[in-house]
mmCIF file of C-alpha atoms in Angstrom:
data_model
loop_
_atom_site.group_PDB
_atom_site.id
_atom_site.type_symbol
_atom_site.label_atom_id
_atom_site.label_comp_id
_atom_site.label_asym_id
_atom_site.label_seq_id
_atom_site.Cartn_x
_atom_site.Cartn_y
_atom_site.Cartn_z
ATOM 1 C CA MET A 1 -132.594 -161.822 62.431
ATOM 2 C CA ARG A 2 -133.702 -165.284 61.551
ATOM 3 C CA LYS A 3 -133.152 -164.568 57.853
ATOM 4 C CA PHE A 4 -129.713 -163.279 58.697
ATOM 5 C CA ILE A 5 -128.813 -166.472 60.541
ATOM 6 C CA VAL A 6 -130.152 -168.632 57.706
ATOM 7 C CA ALA A 7 -128.178 -166.575 55.186
ATOM 8 C CA LEU A 8 -125.053 -166.823 57.342
ATOM 9 C CA VAL A 9 -125.457 -170.605 57.675
ATOM 10 C CA ALA A 10 -125.973 -170.871 53.899
ATOM 11 C CA ILE A 11 -122.841 -168.803 53.262
ATOM 12 C CA LEU A 12 -120.807 -170.903 55.711
ATOM 13 C CA ALA A 13 -122.135 -174.097 54.124
ATOM 14 C CA MET A 14 -121.140 -172.855 50.673
ATOM 15 C CA ILE A 15 -117.673 -171.943 51.946
ATOM 16 C CA GLY A 16 -117.361 -175.394 53.533
ATOM 17 C CA VAL A 17 -118.456 -177.091 50.313
ATOM 18 C CA GLY A 18 -116.015 -174.910 48.346
ATOM 19 C CA VAL A 19 -113.100 -175.717 50.685
ATOM 20 C CA PHE A 20 -114.005 -179.388 50.648
ATOM 21 C CA SER A 21 -114.257 -179.380 46.841
ATOM 22 C CA TYR A 22 -110.942 -177.563 46.545
ATOM 23 C CA GLN A 23 -109.270 -180.044 48.918
ATOM 24 C CA TYR A 24 -110.835 -182.953 47.049
ATOM 25 C CA VAL A 25 -109.578 -181.679 43.689
ATOM 26 C CA GLN A 26 -106.106 -180.943 45.106
ATOM 27 C CA ASN A 27 -105.861 -184.398 46.663
ATOM 28 C CA LYS A 28 -107.048 -185.999 43.439
ATOM 29 C CA ASN A 29 -104.462 -184.033 41.405
ATOM 30 C CA TYR A 30 -101.757 -184.931 43.928
ATOM 31 C CA ASP A 31 -102.653 -188.637 43.812
ATOM 32 C CA GLU A 32 -102.711 -188.683 40.003
ATOM 33 C CA THR A 33 -99.356 -186.905 39.817
ATOM 34 C CA ILE A 34 -97.816 -189.298 42.361
ATOM 35 C CA LYS A 35 -99.096 -192.266 40.328
ATOM 36 C CA ALA A 36 -97.524 -190.785 37.172
ATOM 37 C CA ALA A 37 -94.253 -190.275 39.075
ATOM 38 C CA GLN A 38 -94.298 -193.852 40.351
ATOM 39 C CA LYS A 39 -94.919 -195.143 36.835
ATOM 40 C CA ALA A 40 -91.930 -193.120 35.569
ATOM 41 C CA VAL A 41 -89.791 -194.510 38.408
ATOM 42 C CA LYS A 42 -90.747 -198.055 37.473
ATOM 43 C CA ALA A 43 -89.688 -197.311 33.875
ATOM 44 C CA GLN A 44 -86.461 -195.767 35.233
ATOM 45 C CA ASP A 45 -87.332 -192.486 33.515
ATOM 46 C CA TRP A 46 -85.717 -190.488 36.282
ATOM 47 C CA ARG A 47 -86.206 -187.040 34.749
ATOM 48 C CA LYS A 48 -89.949 -187.515 34.198
ATOM 49 C CA ALA A 49 -90.299 -188.952 37.700
ATOM 50 C CA GLU A 50 -88.495 -185.936 39.141
ATOM 51 C CA THR A 51 -90.748 -183.549 37.202
ATOM 52 C CA ASP A 52 -93.866 -185.379 38.414
ATOM 53 C CA TYR A 53 -92.711 -185.413 42.037
ATOM 54 C CA LYS A 54 -91.941 -181.688 41.851
ATOM 55 C CA GLN A 55 -95.406 -181.067 40.459
ATOM 56 C CA ALA A 56 -96.914 -183.140 43.260
ATOM 57 C CA GLN A 57 -94.877 -181.144 45.773
ATOM 58 C CA SER A 58 -96.254 -177.905 44.353
ATOM 59 C CA ILE A 59 -99.740 -179.247 45.088
ATOM 60 C CA LYS A 60 -98.944 -180.622 48.512
ATOM 61 C CA MET A 61 -95.559 -180.741 50.211
ATOM 62 C CA THR A 62 -94.940 -184.117 51.833
ATOM 63 C CA PRO A 63 -91.939 -186.077 53.098
ATOM 64 C CA GLU A 64 -92.480 -188.454 50.160
ATOM 65 C CA THR A 65 -91.983 -185.723 47.554
ATOM 66 C CA ARG A 66 -88.909 -184.272 49.288
ATOM 67 C CA THR A 67 -87.266 -187.682 49.659
ATOM 68 C CA ALA A 68 -88.107 -188.597 46.070
ATOM 69 C CA GLU A 69 -86.488 -185.422 44.777
ATOM 70 C CA THR A 70 -83.274 -186.165 46.675
ATOM 71 C CA GLN A 71 -83.099 -189.761 45.476
ATOM 72 C CA LEU A 72 -83.970 -188.860 41.905
ATOM 73 C CA SER A 73 -81.311 -186.150 41.689
ATOM 74 C CA HIS A 74 -78.701 -188.879 42.285
ATOM 75 C CA ALA A 75 -80.420 -191.290 39.903
ATOM 76 C CA ILE A 76 -80.332 -188.638 37.161
ATOM 77 C CA LYS A 77 -76.591 -188.075 37.719
ATOM 78 C CA ALA A 78 -76.117 -191.843 37.578
ATOM 79 C CA GLN A 79 -78.034 -192.079 34.290
ATOM 80 C CA ASP A 80 -75.907 -189.293 32.811
ATOM 81 C CA ALA A 81 -72.816 -191.262 33.837
ATOM 82 C CA VAL A 82 -74.280 -194.412 32.233
ATOM 83 C CA ASP A 83 -74.834 -192.470 29.012
ATOM 84 C CA ASP A 84 -71.126 -191.543 29.108
ATOM 85 C CA GLU A 85 -70.207 -195.157 29.978
ATOM 86 C CA ASN A 86 -68.650 -193.910 33.217
ATOM 87 C CA TRP A 87 -69.609 -197.023 35.165
ATOM 88 C CA HIS A 88 -67.843 -196.123 38.411
ATOM 89 C CA LEU A 89 -69.583 -192.752 38.722
ATOM 90 C CA ALA A 90 -72.932 -194.355 37.859
ATOM 91 C CA GLN A 91 -72.409 -196.990 40.562
ATOM 92 C CA SER A 92 -71.502 -194.310 43.104
ATOM 93 C CA GLN A 93 -74.548 -192.141 42.333
ATOM 94 C CA TYR A 94 -76.974 -195.088 42.387
ATOM 95 C CA ARG A 95 -75.549 -196.200 45.746
ATOM 96 C CA THR A 96 -75.963 -192.674 47.090
ATOM 97 C CA ALA A 97 -79.601 -192.697 45.948
ATOM 98 C CA LEU A 98 -80.109 -195.941 47.859
ATOM 99 C CA GLU A 99 -78.526 -194.498 50.997
ATOM 100 C CA VAL A 100 -80.933 -191.550 51.310
ATOM 101 C CA ASP A 101 -82.649 -191.669 54.725
ATOM 102 C CA ASP A 102 -86.179 -193.073 54.559
ATOM 103 C CA GLY A 103 -85.775 -193.745 50.834
ATOM 104 C CA LEU A 104 -88.945 -194.634 49.002
ATOM 105 C CA THR A 105 -89.442 -198.344 48.396
ATOM 106 C CA ASN A 106 -90.433 -197.964 44.753
ATOM 107 C CA ILE A 107 -87.425 -195.742 44.010
ATOM 108 C CA ASN A 108 -85.064 -198.046 45.938
ATOM 109 C CA SER A 109 -86.305 -201.018 43.955
ATOM 110 C CA ALA A 110 -85.908 -199.308 40.558
ATOM 111 C CA VAL A 111 -82.515 -197.859 41.492
ATOM 112 C CA GLN A 112 -81.285 -201.279 42.661
ATOM 113 C CA GLU A 113 -82.299 -202.774 39.289
ATOM 114 C CA ALA A 114 -80.444 -199.984 37.489
ATOM 115 C CA LEU A 115 -77.394 -200.480 39.727
ATOM 116 C CA ASN A 116 -77.389 -204.231 39.018
ATOM 117 C CA GLU A 117 -77.401 -203.482 35.276
ATOM 118 C CA VAL A 118 -74.536 -200.993 35.660
ATOM 119 C CA ASN A 119 -72.584 -203.585 37.661
ATOM 120 C CA ARG A 120 -73.022 -206.086 34.803
ATOM 121 C CA LYS A 121 -71.935 -203.509 32.211
ATOM 122 C CA ASN A 122 -68.926 -202.507 34.311
ATOM 123 C CA GLU A 123 -67.880 -206.144 34.705
ATOM 124 C CA ALA A 124 -68.233 -206.722 30.950
ATOM 125 C CA ALA A 125 -66.220 -203.561 30.223
ATOM 126 C CA GLU A 126 -63.461 -204.671 32.607
ATOM 127 C CA LYS A 127 -63.321 -208.126 30.996
ATOM 128 C CA ALA A 128 -63.187 -206.571 27.535
ATOM 129 C CA SER A 129 -60.429 -204.245 28.692
ATOM 130 C CA GLN A 130 -58.444 -207.151 30.120
ATOM 131 C CA ALA A 131 -58.930 -209.168 26.926
ATOM 132 C CA SER A 132 -57.851 -206.171 24.862
ATOM 133 C CA ALA A 133 -54.775 -205.683 27.034
ATOM 134 C CA ALA A 134 -53.933 -209.386 26.694
ATOM 135 C CA GLN A 135 -54.325 -209.172 22.916
ATOM 136 C CA ALA A 136 -52.165 -206.064 22.790
ATOM 137 C CA SER A 137 -49.539 -207.783 24.920
ATOM 138 C CA ALA A 138 -49.623 -210.869 22.698
ATOM 139 C CA ALA A 139 -49.382 -208.719 19.573
ATOM 140 C CA SER A 140 -46.451 -206.827 21.070
ATOM 141 C CA ALA A 141 -44.714 -210.077 21.993
ATOM 142 C CA ALA A 142 -45.332 -211.449 18.486
ATOM 143 C CA SER A 143 -43.983 -208.241 16.982
ATOM 144 C CA GLU A 144 -40.866 -208.421 19.149
ATOM 145 C CA SER A 145 -40.393 -212.083 18.257
ATOM 146 C CA ALA A 146 -40.785 -211.300 14.558
ATOM 147 C CA ALA A 147 -38.267 -208.475 14.887
ATOM 148 C CA ARG A 148 -35.798 -210.805 16.630
ATOM 149 C CA GLU A 149 -36.305 -213.412 13.896
ATOM 150 C CA SER A 150 -35.788 -210.737 11.275
ATOM 151 C CA TYR A 151 -32.564 -209.605 12.928
ATOM 152 C CA ALA A 152 -31.398 -213.202 13.255
ATOM 153 C CA ALA A 153 -32.190 -213.878 9.593
ATOM 154 C CA GLN A 154 -30.358 -210.715 8.637
ATOM 155 C CA ASP A 155 -27.354 -211.763 10.743
ATOM 156 C CA ARG A 156 -27.385 -215.229 9.114
ATOM 157 C CA ALA A 157 -27.581 -213.685 5.655
ATOM 158 C CA GLU A 158 -24.676 -211.359 6.441
ATOM 159 C CA SER A 159 -22.662 -214.273 7.858
ATOM 160 C CA ILE A 160 -23.335 -216.391 4.771
ATOM 161 C CA ALA A 161 -22.437 -213.464 2.512
ATOM 162 C CA LYS A 162 -19.171 -212.908 4.418
ATOM 163 C CA LYS A 163 -18.372 -216.615 4.280
ATOM 164 C CA GLN A 164 -19.110 -216.743 0.555
ATOM 165 C CA ALA A 165 -17.025 -213.617 -0.014
ATOM 166 C CA SER A 166 -14.200 -215.101 2.022
ATOM 167 C CA GLU A 167 -14.418 -218.389 0.119
ATOM 168 C CA ALA A 168 -14.534 -216.519 -3.175
ATOM 169 C CA ALA A 169 -11.493 -214.475 -2.144
ATOM 170 C CA ALA A 170 -9.674 -217.636 -1.099
ATOM 171 C CA LYS A 171 -10.534 -219.317 -4.411
ATOM 172 C CA ALA A 172 -9.499 -216.234 -6.291
ATOM 173 C CA LYS A 173 -6.228 -216.140 -4.357
ATOM 174 C CA ALA A 174 -5.693 -219.854 -4.900
ATOM 175 C CA HIS A 175 -6.519 -219.475 -8.563
ATOM 176 C CA SER A 176 -4.228 -216.481 -8.792
ATOM 177 C CA LYS A 177 -1.447 -218.380 -7.015
ATOM 178 C CA SER A 178 -2.025 -221.378 -9.204
ATOM 179 C CA HIS A 179 -1.919 -219.147 -12.224
ATOM 180 C CA THR A 180 1.244 -217.437 -10.942
ATOM 181 C CA ASP A 181 2.852 -220.817 -10.178
ATOM 182 C CA THR A 182 1.975 -221.992 -13.655
ATOM 183 C CA LYS A 183 3.473 -218.846 -15.120
ATOM 184 C CA THR A 184 6.558 -219.189 -12.963
ATOM 185 C CA SER A 185 6.811 -222.809 -13.853
ATOM 186 C CA HIS A 186 6.306 -221.964 -17.488
ATOM 187 C CA THR A 187 8.870 -219.190 -17.281
ATOM 188 C CA SER A 188 11.260 -221.523 -15.485
ATOM 189 C CA SER A 189 10.874 -224.235 -18.041
ATOM 190 C CA THR A 190 11.269 -221.729 -20.814
ATOM 191 C CA SER A 191 14.395 -220.393 -19.217
ATOM 192 C CA HIS A 192 15.806 -223.963 -18.762
ATOM 193 C CA SER A 193 15.048 -224.782 -22.313
ATOM 194 C CA ASP A 194 16.781 -221.591 -23.416
ATOM 195 C CA HIS A 195 19.938 -222.762 -21.793
#
């Protein structure tokens, strides 16, 4: 019986060591995966961070991993919007990531940095759009002014041409009348001299 008890104690000790070893390895894997996820968050590599947090959650489910997944899903949508230069959607998704209850400090910090950058890009895009609109408006106004000048020049040219034509017609008429008067006068003098 004594051998049985010793054997049973040895078996229980081995099981305890095995469970402890397993827990130790699991905790070590979890910690290493969390560190990798945090490093990815700091680099704003949202997809890698999400993958690492999911892996950590498969080892040990914690509030940290669940919260991280929620925040990162919004950060990924925001990054996709940034890639499409859809600044308003990116701002909205980053803000939503920041509003997650009990958000993780490291994720909040990285997301805030990303949001600040998106805000700068959005402001620059709006200024460029306003400048472009102002240039387009100025170009349109210049085009309209040039068209008005062109029409005015055309009207002046037509007026000058009409005036010249009228003057030419008047000269021609005067010349014709003068020529007719000369002929009449010549005919008259010829007819007087005939008498």
